Amino acid sequence: MVSPLRRKKSSELLTQVIIRDIFDSKAKPLLLELSGSNTKEYVILKQGDDVRNDWFIQTICNLFNTLWQKEINGSLQPYIYTYKSTPLSFNMGCIQCVSNVEPARSFAWEKINELPKEKKDKLLVSIAGSSIASYVLGIRDRHQDNMLIKDGHIYFHIDFGHLWNQGPVVDAPRIAFPRRFRKVISQEEWDQLVLICTEAYMILRNHSKEIIHIATSLFRTIDENTCTIEAFLSGPDSLMLGVDDTLAREKFERSFRK
């Protein structure tokens, strides 16, 4: 048996699987330690959850990263931190256990101004990337336990159970930044973040056909009727294909400044 998160070209076999923890949540996911002859990794085995959503969203986010890398020069390029996930069935799968993370709720936001410039910039562009993806893909339920910070300066989202703007009855705002983050950065940094997000959003809008094609192709394996997904992505709450660039830019920027 090989690791469910390992690339196919790797032929290293697992020699040991140990249950290291059982998480205290309804589905009781397991933290597994997977050991091979030369490597060791940790994965979360989720039972009762459809991990395909995680896999598909990570795939689309990697596409966003590729588009931004091709079209944006400079260090302040939006970036989405992605993690590995492997569906094993429609209600079971493995997700990479990302090390050294903490939720936005408990993160010491007041200390980010002490970060070296390179790390602070990484924090800003990772917040930008995740926020744009949440807007375009209609990812809801963005409370501060679904926002994580890795290594003290890389921000990313988890838990993609609510997509295409279909949120729970009680939900966070459509574009949800960690509350204390906005309070500790300067107005100049905030304006810069909004500009970065807006320019990156316009790039995704220019690649709308590619994004819609990939999203509908992926999610068709879950539900053959992807009309809702296509309608959302092309509609007024996502890529806004029914209006010109000027109106789309203005509406997106207003949404971020609310």
GROMACS .gro file of C-alpha atoms in nm:
model
  258
    1MET     CA    1   0.000   0.000   0.000
    2VAL     CA    2   0.123   0.349  -0.084
    3SER     CA    3   0.028   0.674   0.086
    4PRO     CA    4  -0.307   0.809  -0.042
    5LEU     CA    5  -0.150   1.154  -0.072
    6ARG     CA    6   0.166   1.045  -0.252
    7ARG     CA    7   0.206   1.109  -0.622
    8LYS     CA    8   0.163   0.807  -0.843
    9LYS     CA    9   0.526   0.810  -0.958
   10SER     CA   10   0.638   0.736  -0.601
   11SER     CA   11   0.676   0.362  -0.549
   12GLU     CA   12   0.760   0.370  -0.179
   13LEU     CA   13   0.531   0.140   0.018
   14LEU     CA   14   0.384   0.209   0.359
   15THR     CA   15   0.536  -0.001   0.632
   16GLN     CA   16   0.332   0.124   0.927
   17VAL     CA   17   0.005   0.309   0.996
   18ILE     CA   18  -0.057   0.441   1.348
   19ILE     CA   19  -0.365   0.621   1.482
   20ARG     CA   20  -0.217   0.918   1.667
   21ASP     CA   21  -0.536   1.100   1.764
   22ILE     CA   22  -0.914   1.109   1.730
   23PHE     CA   23  -1.043   1.461   1.679
   24ASP     CA   24  -1.325   1.584   1.898
   25SER     CA   25  -1.588   1.652   1.634
   26LYS     CA   26  -1.909   1.485   1.522
   27ALA     CA   27  -1.746   1.272   1.250
   28LYS     CA   28  -1.450   1.172   1.475
   29PRO     CA   29  -1.178   1.207   1.208
   30LEU     CA   30  -0.855   1.018   1.273
   31LEU     CA   31  -0.502   1.157   1.270
   32LEU     CA   32  -0.288   0.889   1.107
   33GLU     CA   33   0.089   0.861   1.100
   34LEU     CA   34   0.199   0.694   0.776
   35SER     CA   35   0.554   0.561   0.766
   36GLY     CA   36   0.755   0.427   0.475
   37SER     CA   37   1.112   0.309   0.454
   38ASN     CA   38   1.242   0.667   0.413
   39THR     CA   39   0.953   0.902   0.488
   40LYS     CA   40   0.686   0.983   0.743
   41GLU     CA   41   0.374   1.193   0.695
   42TYR     CA   42   0.051   1.272   0.876
   43VAL     CA   43  -0.295   1.264   0.724
   44ILE     CA   44  -0.646   1.317   0.853
   45LEU     CA   45  -0.886   1.036   0.765
   46LYS     CA   46  -1.239   1.175   0.744
   47GLN     CA   47  -1.536   0.939   0.753
   48GLY     CA   48  -1.885   1.063   0.674
   49ASP     CA   49  -1.758   1.369   0.482
   50ASP     CA   50  -1.731   1.412   0.106
   51VAL     CA   51  -1.365   1.504   0.056
   52ARG     CA   52  -1.424   1.556  -0.316
   53ASN     CA   53  -1.519   1.918  -0.246
   54ASP     CA   54  -1.176   1.979  -0.089
   55TRP     CA   55  -1.000   1.810  -0.379
   56PHE     CA   56  -1.190   2.005  -0.644
   57ILE     CA   57  -1.152   2.342  -0.470
   58GLN     CA   58  -0.777   2.286  -0.423
   59THR     CA   59  -0.753   2.204  -0.796
   60ILE     CA   60  -0.934   2.525  -0.893
   61CYS     CA   61  -0.721   2.729  -0.650
   62ASN     CA   62  -0.407   2.588  -0.812
   63LEU     CA   63  -0.545   2.711  -1.144
   64PHE     CA   64  -0.593   3.058  -0.994
   65ASN     CA   65  -0.232   3.056  -0.870
   66THR     CA   66  -0.109   2.960  -1.217
   67LEU     CA   67  -0.304   3.240  -1.385
   68TRP     CA   68  -0.173   3.500  -1.140
   69GLN     CA   69   0.185   3.376  -1.175
   70LYS     CA   70   0.164   3.416  -1.551
   71GLU     CA   71   0.009   3.763  -1.553
   72ILE     CA   72   0.127   3.946  -1.241
   73ASN     CA   73   0.487   4.055  -1.192
   74GLY     CA   74   0.644   4.149  -0.862
   75SER     CA   75   0.638   4.016  -0.507
   76LEU     CA   76   0.281   4.123  -0.425
   77GLN     CA   77   0.121   3.848  -0.629
   78PRO     CA   78  -0.191   3.688  -0.477
   79TYR     CA   79  -0.128   3.336  -0.359
   80ILE     CA   80  -0.350   3.057  -0.228
   81TYR     CA   81  -0.185   2.803   0.000
   82THR     CA   82  -0.319   2.462  -0.102
   83TYR     CA   83  -0.298   2.124   0.066
   84LYS     CA   84  -0.331   1.768  -0.061
   85SER     CA   85  -0.653   1.572  -0.039
   86THR     CA   86  -0.758   1.234  -0.175
   87PRO     CA   87  -1.118   1.109  -0.187
   88LEU     CA   88  -1.142   0.736  -0.117
   89SER     CA   89  -1.520   0.716  -0.170
   90PHE     CA   90  -1.819   0.951  -0.170
   91ASN     CA   91  -1.810   0.969   0.212
   92MET     CA   92  -1.448   0.902   0.307
   93GLY     CA   93  -1.113   1.053   0.224
   94CYS     CA   94  -0.771   1.169   0.341
   95ILE     CA   95  -0.654   1.527   0.386
   96GLN     CA   96  -0.297   1.639   0.444
   97CYS     CA   97  -0.234   1.736   0.805
   98VAL     CA   98  -0.071   2.078   0.769
   99SER     CA   99   0.185   2.142   1.040
  100ASN     CA  100   0.236   2.449   1.258
  101VAL     CA  101  -0.104   2.610   1.212
  102GLU     CA  102  -0.345   2.797   1.435
  103PRO     CA  103  -0.693   2.940   1.375
  104ALA     CA  104  -0.741   3.308   1.298
  105ARG     CA  105  -0.952   3.336   1.613
  106SER     CA  106  -0.652   3.284   1.842
  107PHE     CA  107  -0.373   3.419   1.619
  108ALA     CA  108  -0.176   3.716   1.759
  109TRP     CA  109  -0.273   3.965   1.487
  110GLU     CA  110  -0.131   4.256   1.685
  111LYS     CA  111   0.219   4.114   1.623
  112ILE     CA  112   0.207   4.106   1.243
  113ASN     CA  113   0.367   4.451   1.224
  114GLU     CA  114   0.675   4.295   1.384
  115LEU     CA  115   0.715   4.047   1.098
  116PRO     CA  116   0.999   4.095   0.848
  117LYS     CA  117   0.872   4.263   0.532
  118GLU     CA  118   0.897   3.944   0.325
  119LYS     CA  119   0.680   3.749   0.570
  120LYS     CA  120   0.430   4.030   0.615
  121ASP     CA  121   0.395   4.059   0.237
  122LYS     CA  122   0.338   3.681   0.223
  123LEU     CA  123   0.063   3.716   0.482
  124LEU     CA  124  -0.105   3.995   0.283
  125VAL     CA  125  -0.094   3.814  -0.052
  126SER     CA  126  -0.217   3.487   0.101
  127ILE     CA  127  -0.510   3.673   0.258
  128ALA     CA  128  -0.575   3.830  -0.083
  129GLY     CA  129  -0.567   3.495  -0.265
  130SER     CA  130  -0.800   3.313  -0.027
  131SER     CA  131  -1.041   3.607  -0.015
  132ILE     CA  132  -1.066   3.629  -0.395
  133ALA     CA  133  -1.121   3.253  -0.423
  134SER     CA  134  -1.395   3.268  -0.159
  135TYR     CA  135  -1.571   3.544  -0.351
  136VAL     CA  136  -1.545   3.388  -0.697
  137LEU     CA  137  -1.640   3.036  -0.585
  138GLY     CA  138  -1.906   3.149  -0.339
  139ILE     CA  139  -1.739   2.974  -0.044
  140ARG     CA  140  -1.951   3.037   0.264
  141ASP     CA  141  -1.933   2.956   0.636
  142ARG     CA  142  -1.611   3.158   0.664
  143HIS     CA  143  -1.591   3.182   1.042
  144GLN     CA  144  -1.252   3.225   1.207
  145ASP     CA  145  -1.204   2.855   1.281
  146ASN     CA  146  -1.210   2.792   0.904
  147MET     CA  147  -0.930   3.045   0.856
  148LEU     CA  148  -0.584   2.919   0.950
  149ILE     CA  149  -0.236   3.070   0.967
  150LYS     CA  150   0.065   2.850   0.898
  151ASP     CA  151   0.415   2.932   1.026
  152GLY     CA  152   0.290   3.265   1.157
  153HIS     CA  153   0.255   3.430   0.814
  154ILE     CA  154   0.070   3.211   0.560
  155TYR     CA  155  -0.309   3.241   0.567
  156PHE     CA  156  -0.546   2.986   0.413
  157HIS     CA  157  -0.899   2.848   0.433
  158ILE     CA  158  -1.032   2.501   0.510
  159ASP     CA  159  -1.374   2.332   0.506
  160PHE     CA  160  -1.554   2.375   0.174
  161GLY     CA  161  -1.893   2.229   0.257
  162HIS     CA  162  -2.085   2.539   0.142
  163LEU     CA  163  -2.016   2.652  -0.214
  164TRP     CA  164  -2.172   2.867  -0.488
  165ASN     CA  165  -2.305   3.115  -0.231
  166GLN     CA  166  -2.521   2.851  -0.062
  167GLY     CA  167  -2.439   2.919   0.302
  168PRO     CA  168  -2.583   2.800   0.633
  169VAL     CA  169  -2.880   2.981   0.785
  170VAL     CA  170  -2.651   3.180   1.016
  171ASP     CA  171  -2.342   3.280   0.821
  172ALA     CA  172  -2.042   3.511   0.823
  173PRO     CA  173  -2.026   3.804   0.577
  174ARG     CA  174  -1.971   3.716   0.210
  175ILE     CA  175  -1.614   3.850   0.223
  176ALA     CA  176  -1.491   3.779   0.574
  177PHE     CA  177  -1.153   3.902   0.690
  178PRO     CA  178  -1.029   3.820   1.041
  179ARG     CA  179  -1.171   4.100   1.256
  180ARG     CA  180  -0.845   4.203   1.420
  181PHE     CA  181  -0.646   4.197   1.095
  182ARG     CA  182  -0.820   4.506   0.959
  183LYS     CA  183  -0.754   4.693   1.284
  184VAL     CA  184  -0.377   4.640   1.291
  185ILE     CA  185  -0.281   4.727   0.934
  186SER     CA  186  -0.247   5.082   0.807
  187GLN     CA  187  -0.491   5.249   0.568
  188GLU     CA  188  -0.218   5.243   0.304
  189GLU     CA  189  -0.175   4.867   0.345
  190TRP     CA  190  -0.552   4.816   0.331
  191ASP     CA  191  -0.580   5.020   0.010
  192GLN     CA  192  -0.292   4.820  -0.136
  193LEU     CA  193  -0.463   4.492  -0.045
  194VAL     CA  194  -0.789   4.602  -0.209
  195LEU     CA  195  -0.599   4.700  -0.525
  196ILE     CA  196  -0.415   4.365  -0.534
  197CYS     CA  197  -0.743   4.178  -0.494
  198THR     CA  198  -0.920   4.384  -0.759
  199GLU     CA  199  -0.648   4.340  -1.022
  200ALA     CA  200  -0.627   3.967  -0.952
  201TYR     CA  201  -1.006   3.934  -0.973
  202MET     CA  202  -1.004   4.099  -1.316
  203ILE     CA  203  -0.749   3.842  -1.435
  204LEU     CA  204  -0.979   3.559  -1.328
  205ARG     CA  205  -1.268   3.731  -1.501
  206ASN     CA  206  -1.063   3.741  -1.823
  207HIS     CA  207  -1.021   3.363  -1.793
  208SER     CA  208  -1.386   3.295  -1.711
  209LYS     CA  209  -1.439   3.034  -1.984
  210GLU     CA  210  -1.149   2.825  -1.858
  211ILE     CA  211  -1.258   2.855  -1.494
  212ILE     CA  212  -1.621   2.766  -1.566
  213HIS     CA  213  -1.519   2.472  -1.784
  214ILE     CA  214  -1.287   2.324  -1.521
  215ALA     CA  215  -1.530   2.383  -1.232
  216THR     CA  216  -1.826   2.224  -1.409
  217SER     CA  217  -1.613   1.933  -1.534
  218LEU     CA  218  -1.489   1.855  -1.183
  219PHE     CA  219  -1.820   1.888  -1.002
  220ARG     CA  220  -2.008   1.692  -1.269
  221THR     CA  221  -1.867   1.380  -1.104
  222ILE     CA  222  -2.075   1.469  -0.796
  223ASP     CA  223  -2.384   1.608  -0.968
  224GLU     CA  224  -2.451   1.581  -1.340
  225ASN     CA  225  -2.661   1.898  -1.329
  226THR     CA  226  -2.396   2.171  -1.319
  227CYS     CA  227  -2.625   2.448  -1.447
  228THR     CA  228  -2.636   2.604  -1.100
  229ILE     CA  229  -2.256   2.622  -1.086
  230GLU     CA  230  -2.227   2.776  -1.432
  231ALA     CA  231  -2.504   3.026  -1.356
  232PHE     CA  232  -2.338   3.132  -1.030
  233LEU     CA  233  -1.988   3.171  -1.176
  234SER     CA  234  -2.112   3.379  -1.468
  235GLY     CA  235  -2.362   3.573  -1.258
  236PRO     CA  236  -2.362   3.901  -1.062
  237ASP     CA  237  -2.217   3.750  -0.742
  238SER     CA  238  -1.906   3.599  -0.900
  239LEU     CA  239  -1.739   3.679  -1.234
  240MET     CA  240  -2.019   3.917  -1.345
  241LEU     CA  241  -2.006   3.830  -1.714
  242GLY     CA  242  -2.322   4.028  -1.781
  243VAL     CA  243  -2.156   4.367  -1.724
  244ASP     CA  244  -1.853   4.544  -1.866
  245ASP     CA  245  -1.511   4.555  -1.700
  246THR     CA  246  -1.562   4.896  -1.544
  247LEU     CA  247  -1.882   4.800  -1.363
  248ALA     CA  248  -1.741   4.462  -1.257
  249ARG     CA  249  -1.430   4.628  -1.114
  250GLU     CA  250  -1.635   4.887  -0.924
  251LYS     CA  251  -1.873   4.631  -0.775
  252PHE     CA  252  -1.594   4.396  -0.670
  253GLU     CA  253  -1.397   4.676  -0.506
  254ARG     CA  254  -1.707   4.799  -0.320
  255SER     CA  255  -1.767   4.447  -0.191
  256PHE     CA  256  -1.418   4.436  -0.043
  257ARG     CA  257  -1.442   4.779   0.115
  258LYS     CA  258  -1.770   4.712   0.298
   0.00000   0.00000   0.00000
